[in-house]
Tab-separated table of C-alpha atoms in Angstrom:
chain	number	residue	atom	x	y	z
A	1	UNK	CA	103.096	113.046	100.612
A	2	UNK	CA	103.652	110.462	97.849
A	3	UNK	CA	101.854	112.703	95.308
A	4	UNK	CA	104.313	115.504	96.259
A	5	UNK	CA	107.293	113.167	96.090
A	6	UNK	CA	106.193	112.083	92.591
A	7	UNK	CA	106.022	115.763	91.498
A	8	UNK	CA	109.474	116.466	92.954
A	9	UNK	CA	111.109	113.389	91.227
A	10	UNK	CA	109.330	114.157	87.955
A	11	UNK	CA	110.629	117.734	88.012
A	12	UNK	CA	114.204	116.508	88.443
A	13	UNK	CA	113.869	113.859	85.711
A	14	UNK	CA	112.197	116.199	83.205
A	15	UNK	CA	115.168	118.627	83.479
A	16	UNK	CA	117.344	115.719	82.403
A	17	UNK	CA	115.283	115.026	79.239
A	18	UNK	CA	112.939	112.264	80.461
A	19	UNK	CA	109.457	112.288	79.014
A	20	UNK	CA	106.466	111.022	80.902
A	21	UNK	CA	104.009	108.362	79.370
A	22	UNK	CA	100.659	107.251	80.586
A	23	UNK	CA	101.105	103.868	78.840
A	24	UNK	CA	103.228	101.631	81.013
A	25	UNK	CA	104.006	99.391	78.065
A	26	UNK	CA	105.821	102.190	76.445
A	27	UNK	CA	107.842	103.155	79.397
A	28	UNK	CA	111.665	102.510	79.427
A	29	UNK	CA	111.697	103.379	83.203
A	30	UNK	CA	108.793	102.641	85.702
A	31	UNK	CA	109.174	104.257	89.138
A	32	UNK	CA	107.002	103.284	92.102
A	33	UNK	CA	106.698	105.845	94.891
A	34	UNK	CA	106.038	103.821	98.021
A	35	UNK	CA	104.694	103.997	101.540
A	36	UNK	CA	105.641	101.876	104.566
A	37	UNK	CA	103.082	103.198	107.120
A	38	UNK	CA	101.128	99.928	106.929
A	39	UNK	CA	101.893	96.381	105.757
A	40	UNK	CA	99.051	96.469	103.169
A	41	UNK	CA	100.694	99.331	101.398
A	42	UNK	CA	103.907	97.433	101.123
A	43	UNK	CA	102.154	94.184	99.899
A	44	UNK	CA	100.547	96.236	97.120
A	45	UNK	CA	103.977	97.280	95.893
A	46	UNK	CA	105.396	93.701	96.018
A	47	UNK	CA	102.475	92.473	93.868
A	48	UNK	CA	103.025	95.437	91.384
A	49	UNK	CA	106.718	94.612	91.183
A	50	UNK	CA	105.934	91.066	90.155
A	51	UNK	CA	103.441	92.278	87.488
A	52	UNK	CA	106.034	94.754	86.119
A	53	UNK	CA	108.829	92.102	86.171
A	54	UNK	CA	106.666	89.750	84.076
A	55	UNK	CA	106.027	92.580	81.700
A	56	UNK	CA	109.781	93.382	81.574
A	57	UNK	CA	110.545	89.748	80.592
A	58	UNK	CA	108.071	89.658	77.786
A	59	UNK	CA	109.380	92.832	76.222
A	60	UNK	CA	110.800	92.443	72.724
A	61	UNK	CA	114.574	92.432	72.511
A	62	UNK	CA	114.391	95.139	69.956
A	63	UNK	CA	113.083	97.551	72.646
A	64	UNK	CA	115.233	99.301	75.232
A	65	UNK	CA	115.209	97.043	78.388
A	66	UNK	CA	112.721	98.333	80.917
A	67	UNK	CA	114.148	99.526	84.192
A	68	UNK	CA	112.184	99.400	87.395
A	69	UNK	CA	112.757	101.643	90.383
A	70	UNK	CA	111.393	101.978	93.899
A	71	UNK	CA	111.322	105.365	95.516
A	72	UNK	CA	110.421	106.519	98.962
A	73	UNK	CA	109.933	104.888	102.292
A	74	UNK	CA	110.020	101.212	101.112
A	75	UNK	CA	113.361	101.856	99.445
A	76	UNK	CA	114.635	103.270	102.750
A	77	UNK	CA	113.149	100.441	104.893
A	78	UNK	CA	113.822	97.365	102.754
A	79	UNK	CA	116.926	98.111	100.741
A	80	UNK	CA	118.575	94.811	100.853
A	81	UNK	CA	115.387	92.754	100.502
A	82	UNK	CA	114.297	94.804	97.453
A	83	UNK	CA	117.709	94.446	95.708
A	84	UNK	CA	118.021	90.752	96.403
A	85	UNK	CA	114.456	89.305	96.449
A	86	UNK	CA	113.810	87.850	93.048
A	87	UNK	CA	116.005	90.600	91.427
A	88	UNK	CA	112.876	92.735	90.826
A	89	UNK	CA	114.423	96.244	91.220
A	90	UNK	CA	117.099	98.031	89.217
A	91	UNK	CA	116.993	101.416	91.051
A	92	UNK	CA	116.390	102.419	94.744
A	93	UNK	CA	116.022	105.999	95.873
A	94	UNK	CA	115.144	106.972	99.399
A	95	UNK	CA	112.970	110.005	100.242
A	96	UNK	CA	116.070	112.351	100.406
A	97	UNK	CA	117.781	110.954	97.229
A	98	UNK	CA	115.569	112.108	94.400
A	99	UNK	CA	118.251	114.553	93.176
A	100	UNK	CA	120.435	111.430	92.507
A	101	UNK	CA	117.830	109.750	90.243
A	102	UNK	CA	119.513	110.722	86.919
A	103	UNK	CA	122.920	109.258	88.020
A	104	UNK	CA	121.162	106.011	89.433
A	105	UNK	CA	119.273	105.587	86.265
A	106	UNK	CA	122.463	105.965	84.217
A	107	UNK	CA	124.139	103.246	86.255
A	108	UNK	CA	121.008	100.903	85.726
A	109	UNK	CA	121.103	101.439	82.006
A	110	UNK	CA	124.614	99.962	82.133
A	111	UNK	CA	123.183	96.819	83.650
A	112	UNK	CA	123.992	97.459	87.308
A	113	UNK	CA	121.669	97.761	90.323
A	114	UNK	CA	122.012	101.308	91.810
A	115	UNK	CA	120.769	102.622	95.091
A	116	UNK	CA	120.938	105.722	97.294
A	117	UNK	CA	118.852	105.539	100.603
A	118	UNK	CA	120.968	108.028	102.672
A	119	UNK	CA	118.812	110.238	104.887
A	120	UNK	CA	119.642	113.937	105.156
A	121	UNK	CA	119.393	116.449	107.906
A	122	UNK	CA	118.982	119.308	105.497
A	123	UNK	CA	117.335	118.222	102.262
A	124	UNK	CA	113.903	119.838	101.801
A	125	UNK	CA	114.035	120.140	98.012
A	126	UNK	CA	113.406	123.940	98.552
A	127	UNK	CA	114.860	124.781	95.101
A	128	UNK	CA	112.947	122.123	93.150
A	129	UNK	CA	109.667	123.392	91.684
A	130	UNK	CA	107.446	120.372	91.545
A	131	UNK	CA	105.664	119.537	88.288
A	132	UNK	CA	102.158	119.521	89.580
A	133	UNK	CA	100.036	116.894	88.093
A	134	UNK	CA	96.474	117.549	89.244
A	135	UNK	CA	94.075	116.140	86.665
A	136	UNK	CA	92.366	119.489	86.229
A	137	UNK	CA	94.948	121.940	87.715
A	138	UNK	CA	92.698	123.347	90.368
A	139	UNK	CA	94.491	122.088	93.472
A	140	UNK	CA	98.084	121.297	94.555
A	141	UNK	CA	100.115	120.039	97.435
A	142	UNK	CA	102.995	122.267	98.687
A	143	UNK	CA	105.518	120.673	100.876
A	144	UNK	CA	106.720	122.857	103.758
A	145	UNK	CA	108.786	120.371	105.736
A	146	UNK	CA	110.097	116.791	105.747
A	147	UNK	CA	110.742	114.042	108.356
A	148	UNK	CA	109.344	113.836	111.872
A	149	UNK	CA	110.824	113.941	115.463
A	150	UNK	CA	107.695	112.757	117.343
A	151	UNK	CA	108.761	109.144	117.633
A	152	UNK	CA	105.258	107.773	118.280
A	153	UNK	CA	105.794	104.161	119.207
A	154	UNK	CA	103.810	102.675	116.383
A	155	UNK	CA	105.242	104.943	113.587
A	156	UNK	CA	107.864	104.090	111.021
A	157	UNK	CA	108.107	107.641	109.601
A	158	UNK	CA	111.056	108.912	111.614
A	159	UNK	CA	113.047	105.840	110.454
A	160	UNK	CA	112.101	106.110	106.711
A	161	UNK	CA	112.017	109.922	106.225
A	162	UNK	CA	114.418	111.040	108.792
A	163	UNK	CA	114.515	113.979	111.208
A	164	UNK	CA	112.201	117.041	111.043
A	165	UNK	CA	113.436	119.868	109.001
A	166	UNK	CA	111.501	122.903	107.549
A	167	UNK	CA	111.736	124.482	104.089
A	168	UNK	CA	112.426	128.172	104.026
A	169	UNK	CA	109.400	130.480	104.058
A	170	UNK	CA	110.598	132.313	100.989
A	171	UNK	CA	110.678	129.316	98.725
A	172	UNK	CA	107.165	128.184	99.933
A	173	UNK	CA	105.759	131.641	99.227
A	174	UNK	CA	107.311	131.685	95.797
A	175	UNK	CA	105.825	128.287	94.850
A	176	UNK	CA	102.317	129.304	96.040
A	177	UNK	CA	102.635	132.600	94.028
A	178	UNK	CA	103.434	130.582	90.905
A	179	UNK	CA	100.538	128.221	91.546
A	180	UNK	CA	98.205	131.227	91.963
A	181	UNK	CA	99.377	132.668	88.605
A	182	UNK	CA	98.638	129.324	87.112
A	183	UNK	CA	95.071	129.492	88.309
A	184	UNK	CA	95.275	126.948	91.108
A	185	UNK	CA	92.271	127.514	93.435
A	186	UNK	CA	93.358	125.370	96.416
A	187	UNK	CA	96.749	124.657	98.056
A	188	UNK	CA	97.360	122.088	100.853
A	189	UNK	CA	100.414	122.679	102.848
A	190	UNK	CA	102.013	119.344	103.403
A	191	UNK	CA	104.318	117.729	105.954
A	192	UNK	CA	104.524	114.912	108.544
A	193	UNK	CA	103.759	117.515	111.278
A	194	UNK	CA	103.019	120.781	109.594
A	195	UNK	CA	102.206	122.749	112.683
A	196	UNK	CA	105.601	122.220	114.278
A	197	UNK	CA	107.049	124.046	111.264
A	198	UNK	CA	110.117	126.163	112.202
A	199	UNK	CA	112.177	128.213	109.697
A	200	UNK	CA	115.510	129.284	111.078
A	201	UNK	CA	117.139	129.847	107.597
A	202	UNK	CA	117.722	133.546	108.376
A	203	UNK	CA	119.270	134.963	111.593
A	204	UNK	CA	116.505	137.628	111.588
A	205	UNK	CA	114.051	134.877	112.480
A	206	UNK	CA	115.944	133.334	115.342
A	207	UNK	CA	114.555	134.423	118.732
A	208	UNK	CA	115.303	132.675	122.083
A	209	UNK	CA	111.730	131.662	122.422
A	210	UNK	CA	110.724	127.912	121.956
A	211	UNK	CA	107.476	127.021	120.306
A	212	UNK	CA	104.435	126.815	122.493
A	213	UNK	CA	102.553	123.550	122.806
A	214	UNK	CA	98.865	123.052	123.358
A	215	UNK	CA	97.842	123.034	127.012
A	216	UNK	CA	98.255	119.548	128.584
A	217	UNK	CA	100.586	118.254	125.758
A	218	UNK	CA	104.280	117.295	125.797
A	219	UNK	CA	106.814	115.796	123.471
A	220	UNK	CA	109.626	113.246	123.682
A	221	UNK	CA	112.141	115.873	122.372
A	222	UNK	CA	113.066	119.301	123.661
A	223	UNK	CA	111.279	122.183	121.934
A	224	UNK	CA	113.812	124.165	119.864
A	225	UNK	CA	113.915	127.974	120.151
A	226	UNK	CA	113.594	130.551	117.413
A	227	UNK	CA	112.365	130.580	113.854
A	228	UNK	CA	109.344	131.577	112.035
A	229	UNK	CA	106.528	129.321	113.241
A	230	UNK	CA	103.484	127.760	111.440
A	231	UNK	CA	101.238	130.683	112.341
A	232	UNK	CA	103.685	133.037	110.572
A	233	UNK	CA	103.821	130.851	107.544
A	234	UNK	CA	100.010	130.348	107.399
A	235	UNK	CA	99.564	134.090	107.746
A	236	UNK	CA	101.774	134.835	104.733
A	237	UNK	CA	100.476	132.100	102.582
A	238	UNK	CA	96.917	133.171	103.040
A	239	UNK	CA	97.636	136.763	101.994
A	240	UNK	CA	98.978	135.734	98.416
A	241	UNK	CA	95.568	135.119	96.861
A	242	UNK	CA	92.289	135.801	98.639
A	243	UNK	CA	90.566	133.512	96.108
A	244	UNK	CA	92.810	130.551	96.863
A	245	UNK	CA	91.748	128.100	99.620
A	246	UNK	CA	94.427	127.117	102.055
A	247	UNK	CA	94.440	123.638	103.822
A	248	UNK	CA	97.134	121.869	105.713
A	249	UNK	CA	97.894	118.267	106.630
A	250	UNK	CA	98.911	116.421	108.657
A	251	UNK	CA	99.261	118.210	112.045
A	252	UNK	CA	99.866	116.790	115.543
A	253	UNK	CA	97.435	117.885	118.260
A	254	UNK	CA	100.359	119.127	120.443
A	255	UNK	CA	101.036	122.036	118.168
A	256	UNK	CA	97.837	124.023	118.203
A	257	UNK	CA	98.428	127.241	120.220
A	258	UNK	CA	95.598	129.768	120.202
A	259	UNK	CA	97.397	131.942	117.671
A	260	UNK	CA	97.045	129.326	114.898
A	261	UNK	CA	93.370	128.687	115.726
A	262	UNK	CA	92.633	132.530	115.769
A	263	UNK	CA	94.324	132.950	112.429
A	264	UNK	CA	92.196	130.178	110.915
A	265	UNK	CA	89.003	131.871	112.245
A	266	UNK	CA	90.101	135.294	110.940
A	267	UNK	CA	91.024	134.428	107.417
A	268	UNK	CA	88.306	133.760	104.969
A	269	UNK	CA	90.420	131.629	102.696
A	270	UNK	CA	91.869	129.244	105.305
A	271	UNK	CA	89.502	126.374	105.525
A	272	UNK	CA	87.745	126.025	108.803
A	273	UNK	CA	88.668	122.366	108.892
A	274	UNK	CA	91.221	120.753	111.172
A	275	UNK	CA	92.676	117.258	111.053
A	276	UNK	CA	93.205	116.197	114.634
A	277	UNK	CA	94.594	112.692	114.808
A	278	UNK	CA	93.533	111.111	118.063
A	279	UNK	CA	94.637	107.452	117.368
A	280	UNK	CA	92.926	106.248	120.540
A	281	UNK	CA	90.384	107.393	123.132
A	282	UNK	CA	92.212	105.604	126.012
A	283	UNK	CA	94.791	107.509	128.009
A	284	UNK	CA	96.508	104.207	128.839
A	285	UNK	CA	96.894	103.289	125.074
A	286	UNK	CA	97.947	106.952	124.212
A	287	UNK	CA	100.792	106.605	126.779
A	288	UNK	CA	101.859	103.246	125.150
A	289	UNK	CA	101.653	105.090	121.820
A	290	UNK	CA	103.894	107.855	123.193
A	291	UNK	CA	101.448	110.518	121.777
A	292	UNK	CA	102.263	113.087	124.484
A	293	UNK	CA	98.569	113.713	125.684
A	294	UNK	CA	95.692	112.218	127.636
A	295	UNK	CA	92.129	111.696	126.567
A	296	UNK	CA	91.202	114.680	128.871
A	297	UNK	CA	93.816	116.973	127.207
A	298	UNK	CA	92.652	116.069	123.792
A	299	UNK	CA	89.053	116.808	124.647
A	300	UNK	CA	90.029	120.174	126.205
A	301	UNK	CA	91.794	121.055	122.957
A	302	UNK	CA	88.648	119.979	120.932
A	303	UNK	CA	86.533	122.335	123.149
A	304	UNK	CA	89.051	125.110	122.693
A	305	UNK	CA	89.101	124.703	118.880
A	306	UNK	CA	85.343	124.708	118.765
A	307	UNK	CA	85.158	127.875	120.918
A	308	UNK	CA	87.589	129.825	118.784
A	309	UNK	CA	86.315	128.471	115.438
A	310	UNK	CA	82.579	128.094	115.565
A	311	UNK	CA	81.306	125.621	112.985
A	312	UNK	CA	84.769	124.002	112.560
A	313	UNK	CA	84.910	120.609	110.868
A	314	UNK	CA	87.153	118.015	112.461
A	315	UNK	CA	88.695	114.867	110.956
A	316	UNK	CA	90.851	112.246	112.617
A	317	UNK	CA	92.948	109.067	112.487
A	318	UNK	CA	92.356	105.998	114.614
A	319	UNK	CA	94.274	102.851	115.053
A	320	UNK	CA	92.406	99.735	116.256
A	321	UNK	CA	94.120	96.797	118.092
A	322	UNK	CA	97.232	98.521	119.240
A	323	UNK	CA	99.609	96.608	121.502
A	324	UNK	CA	97.889	95.743	124.830
A	325	UNK	CA	94.513	97.383	123.829
A	326	UNK	CA	91.603	95.898	125.987
A	327	UNK	CA	87.935	95.882	125.393
A	328	UNK	CA	87.667	98.705	127.851
A	329	UNK	CA	90.159	100.748	125.799
A	330	UNK	CA	88.242	100.126	122.589
A	331	UNK	CA	85.047	101.305	124.292
A	332	UNK	CA	86.774	104.559	125.292
A	333	UNK	CA	87.761	105.075	121.682
A	334	UNK	CA	84.109	104.575	120.621
A	335	UNK	CA	82.971	107.031	123.194
A	336	UNK	CA	85.565	109.622	122.079
A	337	UNK	CA	84.258	109.380	118.532
A	338	UNK	CA	80.709	109.925	119.719
A	339	UNK	CA	81.669	112.794	121.922
A	340	UNK	CA	83.817	114.732	119.344
A	341	UNK	CA	81.691	113.848	116.162
A	342	UNK	CA	84.037	114.102	113.331
A	343	UNK	CA	82.895	114.343	109.713
A	344	UNK	CA	85.896	112.673	108.023
A	345	UNK	CA	87.939	109.792	109.344
A	346	UNK	CA	90.793	107.427	108.511
A	347	UNK	CA	90.664	104.252	110.452
A	348	UNK	CA	93.012	101.187	110.336
A	349	UNK	CA	93.845	98.023	112.143
A	350	UNK	CA	97.354	98.151	113.747
A	351	UNK	CA	100.194	96.568	111.916
A	352	UNK	CA	103.522	96.250	113.621
A	353	UNK	CA	106.456	98.025	111.861
A	354	UNK	CA	110.085	97.024	112.336
A	355	UNK	CA	112.511	99.619	113.922
A	356	UNK	CA	109.737	101.248	115.901
A	357	UNK	CA	109.601	101.603	119.674
A	358	UNK	CA	106.621	99.219	119.742
A	359	UNK	CA	108.620	96.572	117.685
A	360	UNK	CA	111.418	96.653	120.295
A	361	UNK	CA	109.468	97.125	123.508
A	362	UNK	CA	105.819	96.097	123.155
A	363	UNK	CA	103.881	92.914	122.295
A	364	UNK	CA	101.519	92.818	119.274
A	365	UNK	CA	99.091	90.803	121.259
A	366	UNK	CA	95.646	91.678	119.926
A	367	UNK	CA	94.527	88.850	117.539
A	368	UNK	CA	93.965	89.868	113.968
A	369	UNK	CA	90.369	88.821	114.077
A	370	UNK	CA	89.788	90.985	117.080
A	371	UNK	CA	91.496	93.963	115.502
A	372	UNK	CA	89.172	93.565	112.444
A	373	UNK	CA	86.076	93.308	114.604
A	374	UNK	CA	87.072	96.442	116.541
A	375	UNK	CA	87.899	98.246	113.331
A	376	UNK	CA	84.479	97.456	111.900
A	377	UNK	CA	82.795	98.820	115.054
A	378	UNK	CA	84.846	101.943	114.942
A	379	UNK	CA	83.892	102.520	111.308
A	380	UNK	CA	80.265	101.890	112.007
A	381	UNK	CA	80.160	104.411	114.947
A	382	UNK	CA	82.263	106.861	112.913
A	383	UNK	CA	79.848	106.755	110.027
A	384	UNK	CA	76.878	106.998	112.389
A	385	UNK	CA	78.177	110.237	113.944
A	386	UNK	CA	79.406	111.635	110.523
A	387	UNK	CA	75.924	111.245	109.206
A	388	UNK	CA	74.525	113.223	112.075
A	389	UNK	CA	77.150	115.995	111.580
A	390	UNK	CA	76.591	116.087	107.846
A	391	UNK	CA	72.772	116.089	108.246
A	392	UNK	CA	72.955	119.329	110.092
A	393	UNK	CA	73.916	120.931	106.804
A	394	UNK	CA	70.714	120.003	105.042
A	395	UNK	CA	69.058	123.217	103.968
A	396	UNK	CA	72.268	125.207	104.068
A	397	UNK	CA	74.097	126.832	101.134
A	398	UNK	CA	77.630	125.591	100.884
A	399	UNK	CA	80.535	127.147	98.884
A	400	UNK	CA	81.987	124.368	96.683
A	401	UNK	CA	85.259	124.128	94.785
A	402	UNK	CA	84.346	121.916	91.809
A	403	UNK	CA	86.748	119.037	91.232
A	404	UNK	CA	85.082	117.395	88.199
A	405	UNK	CA	82.703	114.683	87.149
A	406	UNK	CA	81.140	112.411	89.815
A	407	UNK	CA	82.596	108.970	89.719
A	408	UNK	CA	79.202	107.332	89.639
A	409	UNK	CA	77.431	109.339	86.961
A	410	UNK	CA	78.564	111.680	84.193
A	411	UNK	CA	75.369	113.683	84.702
A	412	UNK	CA	76.642	114.892	88.130
A	413	UNK	CA	79.506	116.947	89.206
A	414	UNK	CA	81.372	116.855	92.551
A	415	UNK	CA	83.494	119.075	94.701
A	416	UNK	CA	84.255	119.803	98.289
A	417	UNK	CA	83.001	122.289	100.784
A	418	UNK	CA	85.108	124.294	103.245
A	419	UNK	CA	84.981	121.219	105.723
A	420	UNK	CA	86.501	118.993	103.020
A	421	UNK	CA	83.228	116.982	102.667
A	422	UNK	CA	82.427	115.769	99.126
A	423	UNK	CA	79.365	117.335	97.626
A	424	UNK	CA	77.529	115.963	94.535
A	425	UNK	CA	75.118	117.895	92.432
A	426	UNK	CA	73.614	117.701	88.926
A	427	UNK	CA	75.644	119.123	85.973
A	428	UNK	CA	73.767	122.165	84.686
A	429	UNK	CA	74.251	125.747	83.742
A	430	UNK	CA	73.808	128.235	86.535
A	431	UNK	CA	73.801	132.008	87.002
A	432	UNK	CA	77.140	133.682	86.595
A	433	UNK	CA	78.619	135.870	89.332
A	434	UNK	CA	76.545	139.077	89.805
A	435	UNK	CA	77.691	142.101	87.899
A	436	UNK	CA	78.513	145.475	89.428
A	437	UNK	CA	74.879	146.350	89.312
A	438	UNK	CA	73.977	143.436	91.342
A	439	UNK	CA	72.190	141.424	88.621
A	440	UNK	CA	73.134	138.151	87.072
A	441	UNK	CA	74.180	138.809	83.499
A	442	UNK	CA	73.758	135.209	82.150
A	443	UNK	CA	74.123	131.525	82.869
A	444	UNK	CA	77.194	129.571	82.329
A	445	UNK	CA	78.283	125.849	82.641
A	446	UNK	CA	80.073	124.638	85.639
A	447	UNK	CA	83.718	123.598	85.109
A	448	UNK	CA	86.359	122.047	87.327
A	449	UNK	CA	88.138	124.733	89.337
A	450	UNK	CA	84.972	126.883	89.629
A	451	UNK	CA	83.538	128.104	92.870
A	452	UNK	CA	79.757	127.505	93.097
A	453	UNK	CA	77.097	127.855	95.774
A	454	UNK	CA	75.195	124.577	96.323
A	455	UNK	CA	71.951	124.271	98.337
A	456	UNK	CA	72.250	120.959	100.351
A	457	UNK	CA	69.220	118.608	100.182
A	458	UNK	CA	70.430	115.320	101.622
A	459	UNK	CA	73.450	113.897	103.475
A	460	UNK	CA	75.210	110.645	104.258
A	461	UNK	CA	78.372	109.823	106.338
A	462	UNK	CA	80.512	110.206	103.146
A	463	UNK	CA	79.034	113.048	101.231
A	464	UNK	CA	76.373	115.800	100.725
A	465	UNK	CA	73.998	116.090	97.767
A	466	UNK	CA	72.350	119.235	96.487
A	467	UNK	CA	71.796	121.584	93.533
A	468	UNK	CA	73.944	124.443	92.271
A	469	UNK	CA	72.596	127.996	92.625
A	470	UNK	CA	75.135	130.227	90.984
A	471	UNK	CA	78.780	130.793	90.302
A	472	UNK	CA	80.732	132.805	92.950
A	473	UNK	CA	84.190	133.680	94.071
A	474	UNK	CA	85.764	132.627	97.322
A	475	UNK	CA	85.940	136.174	98.721
A	476	UNK	CA	82.323	136.825	97.639
A	477	UNK	CA	80.768	133.432	98.478
A	478	UNK	CA	79.096	132.899	101.792
A	479	UNK	CA	78.075	129.666	103.516
A	480	UNK	CA	74.764	129.847	105.238
A	481	UNK	CA	73.597	127.293	107.826
A	482	UNK	CA	69.967	126.256	107.715
A	483	UNK	CA	67.499	128.261	109.865
A	484	UNK	CA	67.209	125.629	112.470
A	485	UNK	CA	70.979	125.913	113.269
A	486	UNK	CA	71.038	129.586	113.938
A	487	UNK	CA	70.660	129.442	117.656
């Protein structure tokens, strides 16, 4: 989300004549795009602000004075503190105020602090074409909605990003078409809760029917009628370019009706990978979190997903040490991880956020050291199960979108398979795509943005390793499971 916000802000500033520099010492304006989900993210920004302020003070008087701005959720949550604490910040712009950045910066150049943190019920930046800044230009995030209405008791997002509103389908399709023409090979549809997407921008789309929830799920707000739903959007996006992979994040488990799952199974370019944030394996903790489902309902949804999409890859989020969590609750989360067997996970210790339901109504009563011990155990079990899931792929041939050089060795390349697992393989020339006669014409080097078939030879909890077989195209490439997995 912050990558996308950066691209939107940069698009707005570029049109006003600003130029981007990769050298912070040369910058007249430094903008930090921030997150308030966890305390650690905010502390990182405070530390960075002090570093920038020291740099600002050392700047020669002959240079234009450096201006420092904070954008996004921290600007929304900590406006007064950011403006007053040690006078570190010149400009504040909340998530819905990026259009106002040129005016705010103009005020700051005059020596005044300037801020706009007003939240909007309409702003989706639908008419702003983001300046995509992928290092190799092969993948891009496309925002389809902003804000969130779920009001989970631990979450600050509804208070920093406002109410849920969806961008019109037409503007999303136009952006994806442009990205396709630019050669982008993978698009991730982005929002706080993408699968509750609902476009009512045209009367034609407004029917009296509310959206359908997954079986056994409920929400704290009333389902609104009408509009084009997420399945409609996913359908139209996937048809733009058969050689472009489509992913989406982040969804809420409540919004997975069968039509969405069936579409994922049917379309070759929609990745068979679903992020399914569980947060806890305990029904009691899930109620306290106001997630709208029980452990049993979540597991029933997992079974339904695996039935409709054979071979699906699942990822998840978990919070350790939420308010009132007992040892038994923690054990239930461990057992859920073992039962579902995800291959990617994001696990964090709980940190209380002001303004949330938990802040006002619940007690942050799990000691920090207990949270950390439970988190370490969650991570250990998660890695154990992910290793088992990934090991099943040894001997298979996976279709990989190449991202670039491996971080550990310039002799290796890395990319991701359909299930979003990192795959590492030696840099080498391999056979080009077969010609019309069915023969390989010649070999060619592998470059970022290429699709290649890779034979998997080993696996860990974090990644797969193998060797590239040949170049391919998404519509032509096939993923084969090893023989022992065919039953």
